[in-house]
mmCIF file of C-alpha atoms and ligand atoms in Angstrom:
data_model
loop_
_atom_site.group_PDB
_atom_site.id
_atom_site.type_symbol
_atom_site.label_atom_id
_atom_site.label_comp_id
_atom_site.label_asym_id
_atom_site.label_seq_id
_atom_site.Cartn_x
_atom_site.Cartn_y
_atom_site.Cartn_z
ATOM 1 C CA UNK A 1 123.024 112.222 40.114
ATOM 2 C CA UNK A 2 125.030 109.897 42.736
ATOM 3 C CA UNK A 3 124.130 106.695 41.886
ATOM 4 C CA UNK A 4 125.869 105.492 44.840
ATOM 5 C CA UNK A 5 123.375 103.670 46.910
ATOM 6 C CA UNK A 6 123.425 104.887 50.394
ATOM 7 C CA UNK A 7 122.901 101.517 53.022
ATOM 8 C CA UNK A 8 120.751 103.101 55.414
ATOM 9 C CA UNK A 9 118.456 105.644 53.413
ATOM 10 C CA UNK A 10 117.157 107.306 57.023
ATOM 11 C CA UNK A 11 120.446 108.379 57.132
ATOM 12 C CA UNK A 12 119.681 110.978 54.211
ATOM 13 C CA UNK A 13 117.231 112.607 56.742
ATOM 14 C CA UNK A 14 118.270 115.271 59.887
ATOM 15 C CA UNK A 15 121.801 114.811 58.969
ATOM 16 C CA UNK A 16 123.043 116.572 62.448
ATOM 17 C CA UNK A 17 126.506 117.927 61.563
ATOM 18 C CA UNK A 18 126.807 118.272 65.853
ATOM 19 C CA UNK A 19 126.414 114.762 66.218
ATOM 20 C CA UNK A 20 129.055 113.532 69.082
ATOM 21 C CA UNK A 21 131.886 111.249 67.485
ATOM 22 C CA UNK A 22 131.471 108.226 67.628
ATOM 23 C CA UNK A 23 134.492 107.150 69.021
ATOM 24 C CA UNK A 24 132.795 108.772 72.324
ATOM 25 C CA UNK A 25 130.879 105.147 72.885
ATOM 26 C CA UNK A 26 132.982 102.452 71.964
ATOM 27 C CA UNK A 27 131.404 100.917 74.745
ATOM 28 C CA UNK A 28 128.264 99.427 72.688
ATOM 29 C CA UNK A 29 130.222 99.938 69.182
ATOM 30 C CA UNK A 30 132.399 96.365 70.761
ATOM 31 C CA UNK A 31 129.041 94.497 71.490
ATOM 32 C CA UNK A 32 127.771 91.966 68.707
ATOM 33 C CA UNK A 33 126.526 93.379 65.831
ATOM 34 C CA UNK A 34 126.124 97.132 66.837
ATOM 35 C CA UNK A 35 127.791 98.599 64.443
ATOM 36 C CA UNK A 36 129.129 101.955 63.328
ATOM 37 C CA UNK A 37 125.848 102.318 61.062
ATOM 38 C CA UNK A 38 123.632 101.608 64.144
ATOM 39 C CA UNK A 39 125.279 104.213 66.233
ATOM 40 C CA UNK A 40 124.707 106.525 63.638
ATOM 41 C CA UNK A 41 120.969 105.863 63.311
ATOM 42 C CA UNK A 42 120.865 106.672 67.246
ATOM 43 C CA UNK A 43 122.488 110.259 66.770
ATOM 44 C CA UNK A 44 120.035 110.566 64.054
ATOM 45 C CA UNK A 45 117.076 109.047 66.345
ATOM 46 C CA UNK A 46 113.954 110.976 67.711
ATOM 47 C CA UNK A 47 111.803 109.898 70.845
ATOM 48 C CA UNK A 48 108.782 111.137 72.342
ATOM 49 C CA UNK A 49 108.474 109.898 75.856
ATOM 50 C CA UNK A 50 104.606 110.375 77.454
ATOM 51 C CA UNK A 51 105.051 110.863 80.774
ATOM 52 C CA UNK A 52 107.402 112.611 83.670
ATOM 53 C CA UNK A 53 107.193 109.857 86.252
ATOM 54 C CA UNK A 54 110.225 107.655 87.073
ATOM 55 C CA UNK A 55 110.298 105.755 84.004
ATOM 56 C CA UNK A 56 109.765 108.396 81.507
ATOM 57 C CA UNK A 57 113.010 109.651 83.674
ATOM 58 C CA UNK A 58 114.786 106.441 83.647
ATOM 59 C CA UNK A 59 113.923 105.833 79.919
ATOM 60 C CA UNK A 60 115.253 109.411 78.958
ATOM 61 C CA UNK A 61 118.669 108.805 81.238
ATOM 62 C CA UNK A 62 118.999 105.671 79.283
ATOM 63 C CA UNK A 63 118.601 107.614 75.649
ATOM 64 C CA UNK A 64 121.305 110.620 77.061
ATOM 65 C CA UNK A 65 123.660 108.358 77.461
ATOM 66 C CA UNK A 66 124.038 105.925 74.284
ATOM 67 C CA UNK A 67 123.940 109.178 72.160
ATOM 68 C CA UNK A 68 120.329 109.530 71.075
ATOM 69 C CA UNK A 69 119.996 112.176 68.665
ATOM 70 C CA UNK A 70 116.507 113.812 69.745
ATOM 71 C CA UNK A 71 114.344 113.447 73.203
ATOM 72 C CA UNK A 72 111.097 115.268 74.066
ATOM 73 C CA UNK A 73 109.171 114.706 76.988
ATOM 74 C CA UNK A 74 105.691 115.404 77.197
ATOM 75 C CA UNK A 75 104.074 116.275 80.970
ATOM 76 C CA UNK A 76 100.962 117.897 82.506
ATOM 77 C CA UNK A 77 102.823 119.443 85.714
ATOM 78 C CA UNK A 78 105.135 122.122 85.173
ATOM 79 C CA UNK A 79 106.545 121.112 88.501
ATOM 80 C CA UNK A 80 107.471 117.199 87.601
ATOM 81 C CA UNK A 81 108.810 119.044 83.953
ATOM 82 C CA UNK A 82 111.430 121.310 85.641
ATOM 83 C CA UNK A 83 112.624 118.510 88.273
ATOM 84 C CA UNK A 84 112.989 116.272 85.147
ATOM 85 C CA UNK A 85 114.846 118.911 83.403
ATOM 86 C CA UNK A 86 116.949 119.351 86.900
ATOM 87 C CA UNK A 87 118.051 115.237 87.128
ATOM 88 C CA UNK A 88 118.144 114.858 83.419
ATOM 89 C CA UNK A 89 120.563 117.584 83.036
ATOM 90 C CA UNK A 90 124.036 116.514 84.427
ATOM 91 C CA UNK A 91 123.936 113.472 81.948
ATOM 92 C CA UNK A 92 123.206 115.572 78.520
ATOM 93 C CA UNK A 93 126.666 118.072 79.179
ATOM 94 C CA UNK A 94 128.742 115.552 77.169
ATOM 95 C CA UNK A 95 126.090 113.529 75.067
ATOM 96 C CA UNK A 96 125.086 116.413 72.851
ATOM 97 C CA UNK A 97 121.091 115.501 72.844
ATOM 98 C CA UNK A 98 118.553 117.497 72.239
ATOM 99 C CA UNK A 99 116.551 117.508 75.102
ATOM 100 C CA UNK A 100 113.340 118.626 74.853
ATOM 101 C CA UNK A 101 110.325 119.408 78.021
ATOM 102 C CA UNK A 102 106.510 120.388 76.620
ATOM 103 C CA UNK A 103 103.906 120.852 79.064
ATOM 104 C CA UNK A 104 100.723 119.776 77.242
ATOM 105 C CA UNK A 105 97.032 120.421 78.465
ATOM 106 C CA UNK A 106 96.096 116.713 79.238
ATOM 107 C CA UNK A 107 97.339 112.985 78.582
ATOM 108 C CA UNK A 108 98.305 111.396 76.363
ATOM 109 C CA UNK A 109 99.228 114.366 73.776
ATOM 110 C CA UNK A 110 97.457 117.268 74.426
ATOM 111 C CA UNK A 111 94.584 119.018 73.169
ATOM 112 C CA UNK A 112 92.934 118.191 69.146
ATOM 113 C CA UNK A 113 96.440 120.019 67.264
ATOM 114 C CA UNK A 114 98.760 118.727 69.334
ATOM 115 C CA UNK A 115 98.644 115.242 68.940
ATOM 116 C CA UNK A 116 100.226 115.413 64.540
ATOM 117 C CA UNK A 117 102.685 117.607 65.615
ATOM 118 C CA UNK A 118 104.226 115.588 68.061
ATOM 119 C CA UNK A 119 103.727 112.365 66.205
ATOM 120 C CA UNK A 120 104.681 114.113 62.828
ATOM 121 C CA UNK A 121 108.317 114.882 64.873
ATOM 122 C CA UNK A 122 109.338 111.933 66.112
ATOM 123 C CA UNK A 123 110.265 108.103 64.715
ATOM 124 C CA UNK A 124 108.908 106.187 68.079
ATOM 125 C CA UNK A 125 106.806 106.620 71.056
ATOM 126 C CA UNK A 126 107.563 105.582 75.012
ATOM 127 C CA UNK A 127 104.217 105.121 77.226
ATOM 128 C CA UNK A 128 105.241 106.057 80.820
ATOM 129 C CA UNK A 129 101.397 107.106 81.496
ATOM 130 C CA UNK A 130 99.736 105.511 84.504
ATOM 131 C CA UNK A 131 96.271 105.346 83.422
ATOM 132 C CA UNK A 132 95.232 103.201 80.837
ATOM 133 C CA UNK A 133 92.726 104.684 79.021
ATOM 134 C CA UNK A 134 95.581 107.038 78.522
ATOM 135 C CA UNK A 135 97.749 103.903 77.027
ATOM 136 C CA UNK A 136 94.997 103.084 75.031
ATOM 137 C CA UNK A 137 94.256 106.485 73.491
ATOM 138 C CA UNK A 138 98.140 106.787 72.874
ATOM 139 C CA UNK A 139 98.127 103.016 71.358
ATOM 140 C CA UNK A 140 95.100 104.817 68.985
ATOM 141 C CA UNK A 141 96.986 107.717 68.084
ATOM 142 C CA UNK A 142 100.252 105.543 67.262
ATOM 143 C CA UNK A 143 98.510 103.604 64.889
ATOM 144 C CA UNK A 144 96.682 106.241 63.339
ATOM 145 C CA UNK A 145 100.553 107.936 62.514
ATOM 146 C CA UNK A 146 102.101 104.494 62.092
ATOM 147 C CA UNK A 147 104.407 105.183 64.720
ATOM 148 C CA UNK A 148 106.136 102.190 67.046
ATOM 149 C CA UNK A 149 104.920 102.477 70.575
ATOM 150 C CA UNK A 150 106.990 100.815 73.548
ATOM 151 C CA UNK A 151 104.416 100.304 76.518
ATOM 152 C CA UNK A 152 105.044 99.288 79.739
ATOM 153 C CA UNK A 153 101.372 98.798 81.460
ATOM 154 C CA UNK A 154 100.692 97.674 85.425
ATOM 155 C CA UNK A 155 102.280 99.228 88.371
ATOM 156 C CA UNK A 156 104.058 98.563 91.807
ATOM 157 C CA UNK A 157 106.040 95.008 91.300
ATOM 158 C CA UNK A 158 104.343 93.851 88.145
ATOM 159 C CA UNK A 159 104.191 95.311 84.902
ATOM 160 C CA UNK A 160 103.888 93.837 81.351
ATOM 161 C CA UNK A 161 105.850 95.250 78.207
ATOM 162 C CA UNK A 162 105.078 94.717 74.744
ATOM 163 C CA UNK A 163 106.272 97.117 71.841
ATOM 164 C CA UNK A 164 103.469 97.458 69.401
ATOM 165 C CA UNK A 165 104.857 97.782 65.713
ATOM 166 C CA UNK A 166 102.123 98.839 63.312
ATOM 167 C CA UNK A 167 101.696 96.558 60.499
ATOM 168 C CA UNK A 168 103.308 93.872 62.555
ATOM 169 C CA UNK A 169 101.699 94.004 66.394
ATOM 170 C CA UNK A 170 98.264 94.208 67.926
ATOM 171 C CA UNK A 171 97.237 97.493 69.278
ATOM 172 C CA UNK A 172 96.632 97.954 73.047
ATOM 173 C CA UNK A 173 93.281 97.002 72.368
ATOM 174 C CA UNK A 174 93.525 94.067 70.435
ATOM 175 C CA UNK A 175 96.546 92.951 73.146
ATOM 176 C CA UNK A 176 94.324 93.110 75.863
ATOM 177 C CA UNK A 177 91.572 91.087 74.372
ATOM 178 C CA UNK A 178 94.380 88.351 73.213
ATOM 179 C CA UNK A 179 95.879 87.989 76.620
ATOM 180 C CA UNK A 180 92.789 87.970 78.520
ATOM 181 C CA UNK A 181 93.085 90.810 80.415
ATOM 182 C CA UNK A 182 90.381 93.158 79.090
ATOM 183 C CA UNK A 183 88.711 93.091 83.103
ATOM 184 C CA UNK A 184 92.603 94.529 83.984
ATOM 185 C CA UNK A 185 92.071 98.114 82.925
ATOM 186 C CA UNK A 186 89.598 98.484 85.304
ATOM 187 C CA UNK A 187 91.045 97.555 88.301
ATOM 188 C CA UNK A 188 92.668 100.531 90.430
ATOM 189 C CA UNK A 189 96.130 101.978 89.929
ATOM 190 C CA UNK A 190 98.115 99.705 92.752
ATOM 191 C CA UNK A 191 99.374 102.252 94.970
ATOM 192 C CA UNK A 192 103.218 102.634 95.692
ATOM 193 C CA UNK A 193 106.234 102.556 93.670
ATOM 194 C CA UNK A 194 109.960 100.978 94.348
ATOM 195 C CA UNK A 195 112.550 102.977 92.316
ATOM 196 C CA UNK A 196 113.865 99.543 91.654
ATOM 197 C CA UNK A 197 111.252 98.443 89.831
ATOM 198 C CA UNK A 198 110.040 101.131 87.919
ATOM 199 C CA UNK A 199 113.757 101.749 87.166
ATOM 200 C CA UNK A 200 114.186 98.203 85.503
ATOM 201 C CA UNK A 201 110.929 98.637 83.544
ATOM 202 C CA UNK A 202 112.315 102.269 82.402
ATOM 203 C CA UNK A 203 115.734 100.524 81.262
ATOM 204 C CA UNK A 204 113.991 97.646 79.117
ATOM 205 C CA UNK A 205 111.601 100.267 77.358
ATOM 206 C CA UNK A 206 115.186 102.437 76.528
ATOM 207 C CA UNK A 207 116.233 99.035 75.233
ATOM 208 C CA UNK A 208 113.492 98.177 73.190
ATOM 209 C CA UNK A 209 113.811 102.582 71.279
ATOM 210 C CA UNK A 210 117.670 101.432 70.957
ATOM 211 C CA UNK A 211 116.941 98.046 68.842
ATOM 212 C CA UNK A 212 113.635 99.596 67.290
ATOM 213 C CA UNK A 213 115.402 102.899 66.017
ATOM 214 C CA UNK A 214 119.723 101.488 65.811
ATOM 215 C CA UNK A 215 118.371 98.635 64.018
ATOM 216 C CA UNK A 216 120.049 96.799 66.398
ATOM 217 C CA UNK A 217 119.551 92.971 67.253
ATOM 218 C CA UNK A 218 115.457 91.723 66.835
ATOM 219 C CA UNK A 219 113.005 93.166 68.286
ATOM 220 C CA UNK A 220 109.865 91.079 67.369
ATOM 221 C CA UNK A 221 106.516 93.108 68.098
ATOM 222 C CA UNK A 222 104.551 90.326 68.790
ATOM 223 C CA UNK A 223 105.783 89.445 72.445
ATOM 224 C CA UNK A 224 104.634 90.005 75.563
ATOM 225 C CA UNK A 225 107.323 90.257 78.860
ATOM 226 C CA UNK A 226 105.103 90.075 81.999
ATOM 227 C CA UNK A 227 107.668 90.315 85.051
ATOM 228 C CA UNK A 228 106.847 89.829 88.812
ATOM 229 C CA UNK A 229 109.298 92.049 90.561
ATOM 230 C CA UNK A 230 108.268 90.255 93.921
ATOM 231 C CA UNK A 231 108.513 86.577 92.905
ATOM 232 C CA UNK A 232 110.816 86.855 90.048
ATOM 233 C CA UNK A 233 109.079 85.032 88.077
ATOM 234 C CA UNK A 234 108.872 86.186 84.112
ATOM 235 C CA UNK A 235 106.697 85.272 81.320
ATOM 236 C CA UNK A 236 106.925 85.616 77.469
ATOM 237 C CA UNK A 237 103.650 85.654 75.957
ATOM 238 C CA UNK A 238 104.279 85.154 71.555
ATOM 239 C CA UNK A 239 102.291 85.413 68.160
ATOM 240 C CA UNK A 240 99.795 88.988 69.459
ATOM 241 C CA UNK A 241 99.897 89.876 65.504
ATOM 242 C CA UNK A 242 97.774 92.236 64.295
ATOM 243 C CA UNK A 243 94.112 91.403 64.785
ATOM 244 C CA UNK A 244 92.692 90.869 61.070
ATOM 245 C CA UNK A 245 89.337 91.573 62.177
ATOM 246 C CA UNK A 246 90.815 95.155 64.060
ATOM 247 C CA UNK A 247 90.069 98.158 61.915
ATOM 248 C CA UNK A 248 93.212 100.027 63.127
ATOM 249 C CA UNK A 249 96.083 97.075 63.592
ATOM 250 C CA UNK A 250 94.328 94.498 61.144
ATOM 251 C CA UNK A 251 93.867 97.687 58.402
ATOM 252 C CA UNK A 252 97.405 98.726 58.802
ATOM 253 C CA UNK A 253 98.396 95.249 58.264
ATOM 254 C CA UNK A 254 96.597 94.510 55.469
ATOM 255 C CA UNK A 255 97.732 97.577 53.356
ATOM 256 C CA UNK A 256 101.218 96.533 53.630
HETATM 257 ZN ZN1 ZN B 301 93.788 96.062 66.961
#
């Protein structure tokens, strides 16, 4: 038996003998305390991103290229799938990720089976859905498979992001509720996008899998980021814990 201890026991797990060197991104191994060991857990890291809009796109581009080990998108439109697959494809050549497209029946995961197979594969979810009873069903689901969901929610200029860490954050639900903005749900998709925008929101989700899954940094679970891409004015909103009273984040809480 090797009694060594190993630092990082994840790293026992989908060992991937292809991983790129790591010499290849020497880039982020120089920043403050990303280390070899973080890289690693990136080569080693699986994401499913809901969604084939611009985010899920811009969130995916961002994964390609610091080396993430496993990506699977999830769409309903074969169509918005294969133009993914088309932009996404240039950036993979040299990466060596496994990108992944599955065309599922309905958001957020699919029909009944679908849904612990694609949460059973992966270490952390991305919500690039647009409606929110979507977000809310996915927040559901996430919880149910313990499973760390980054969400970006809102549309147009303004968006919030939280990433919802079960034992530690609120569920969409509870979030909602805490922030007062239970009556926002129901008002209508704004209409339009700016690439800009959705592009930034994409990039800060890809940052939040990097710390979540590299280990890298603090990523607290409990904070809200509202951003107003029209008066750039930003908000942190701190201490949405899990809801004691909740019986999915408050449960999952309490049994740790
Ligand atoms: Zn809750």
């Amino acid at each position: 038996m090797n009694s060594k201890p190993n630092p990082d026991p994840d790293q026992n797990q989908n060992q991937d003998q292809n991983a790129p060197a790591v010499e290849r991104f020497t880039g982020q191994l120089k920043l403050s305390g990303f280390a070899e060991y973080n890289q690693r857990r990136l080569f080693n890291g699986r994401a499913l991103i809901c969604g084939a809009g611009t985010v899920a796109q811009v969130v995916a581009l961002n994964l390609l290229n610091v080396g993430f080990g496993s990506i699977k998108i999830v769409g309903t439109e074969l169509s918005k799938l294969n133009q993914l697959a088309r932009i996404l494809a240039p950036a993979n050549v040299d990466q060596g990720s496994k990108l992944t497209f599955e065309l599922i029946s309905e958001y957020p995961l699919g029909d009944a089976n679908r849904p612990e197979d694609l949460l059973r594969d992966c270490q952390i979810v991305v919500d690039g859905l647009a409606e929110w009873r979507e977000k809310l069903e996915l927040s559901d689901m996430c919880m149910q498979y313990r499973k760390p969901l980054v969400h970006a929610g809102g549309g147009g200029l303004r968006y919030q992001l939280f990433s919802m860490v079960p034992g530690r954050s609120a569920c969409l639900r509870c979030l909602l509720s805490m922030v007062d903005m239970e009556d926002f749900t129901h008002i209508r998709k704004e209409e339009g996008s700016l690439y800009a925008m959705d592009s930034l929101v994409g990039s800060y989700l890809a940052l939040e899998v990097v710390k979540l899954v590299g280990k890298v940094g603090a990523s607290q679970g409990n904070e809200l980021f509202k951003i107003d891409g029209l008066s750039g004015e930003m908000e942190v909103l701190r201490g949405l814990d899990a809801n004691e009273d909740c019986p999915d984040c408050g449960n999952i809480r309490a049994q740790k």
